[in-house]
PDB file of C-alpha atoms in Angstrom:
ATOM      1  CA  UNK A 212      20.152  17.662 -74.789  1.00 53.00           C
ATOM      2  CA  UNK A 213      18.855  17.468 -78.360  1.00 63.00           C
ATOM      3  CA  UNK A 214      18.746  13.682 -78.215  1.00 65.00           C
ATOM      4  CA  UNK A 215      16.513  13.730 -75.132  1.00 62.00           C
ATOM      5  CA  UNK A 216      14.257  16.356 -76.673  1.00 59.00           C
ATOM      6  CA  UNK A 217      13.847  14.273 -79.834  1.00 59.00           C
ATOM      7  CA  UNK A 218      12.935  11.268 -77.696  1.00 62.00           C
ATOM      8  CA  UNK A 219      10.167  13.243 -76.011  1.00 59.00           C
ATOM      9  CA  UNK A 220       8.861  14.601 -79.311  1.00 60.00           C
ATOM     10  CA  UNK A 221       8.727  11.139 -80.893  1.00 58.00           C
ATOM     11  CA  UNK A 222       6.807   9.866 -77.867  1.00 59.00           C
ATOM     12  CA  UNK A 223       4.371  12.788 -77.839  1.00 56.00           C
ATOM     13  CA  UNK A 224       3.767  13.022 -81.591  1.00 56.00           C
ATOM     14  CA  UNK A 225       2.216   9.547 -82.019  1.00 53.00           C
ATOM     15  CA  UNK A 226       0.005  10.184 -78.995  1.00 53.00           C
ATOM     16  CA  UNK A 227      -1.282  13.511 -80.338  1.00 54.00           C
ATOM     17  CA  UNK A 228      -1.636  12.293 -83.917  1.00 55.00           C
ATOM     18  CA  UNK A 229      -4.605  10.259 -85.098  1.00 56.00           C
ATOM     19  CA  UNK A 230      -4.095   6.476 -85.545  1.00 58.00           C
ATOM     20  CA  UNK A 231      -5.422   6.884 -89.091  1.00 62.00           C
ATOM     21  CA  UNK A 232      -2.541   9.258 -89.888  1.00 55.00           C
ATOM     22  CA  UNK A 233       0.192   6.644 -89.982  1.00 58.00           C
ATOM     23  CA  UNK A 234       1.945   8.280 -92.917  1.00 59.00           C
ATOM     24  CA  UNK A 235       2.032  11.637 -91.152  1.00 58.00           C
ATOM     25  CA  UNK A 236       3.464  10.008 -88.031  1.00 57.00           C
ATOM     26  CA  UNK A 237       6.346   8.468 -89.969  1.00 56.00           C
ATOM     27  CA  UNK A 238       7.099  11.781 -91.683  1.00 56.00           C
ATOM     28  CA  UNK A 239       7.090  13.640 -88.367  1.00 58.00           C
ATOM     29  CA  UNK A 240       9.309  11.096 -86.649  1.00 57.00           C
ATOM     30  CA  UNK A 241      11.738  11.241 -89.573  1.00 57.00           C
ATOM     31  CA  UNK A 242      11.872  15.019 -89.356  1.00 55.00           C
ATOM     32  CA  UNK A 243      12.670  14.866 -85.650  1.00 54.00           C
ATOM     33  CA  UNK A 244      15.366  12.260 -86.170  1.00 50.00           C
TER      34      UNK A 244
END
């Protein structure tokens, strides 16, 4: 179940984050992984 949840978070995070915040996106995705 955690794997599916992480998949959803990674997909939602980039959509909610600003395109100018590329560094933040990578950090968030890494935290989720």
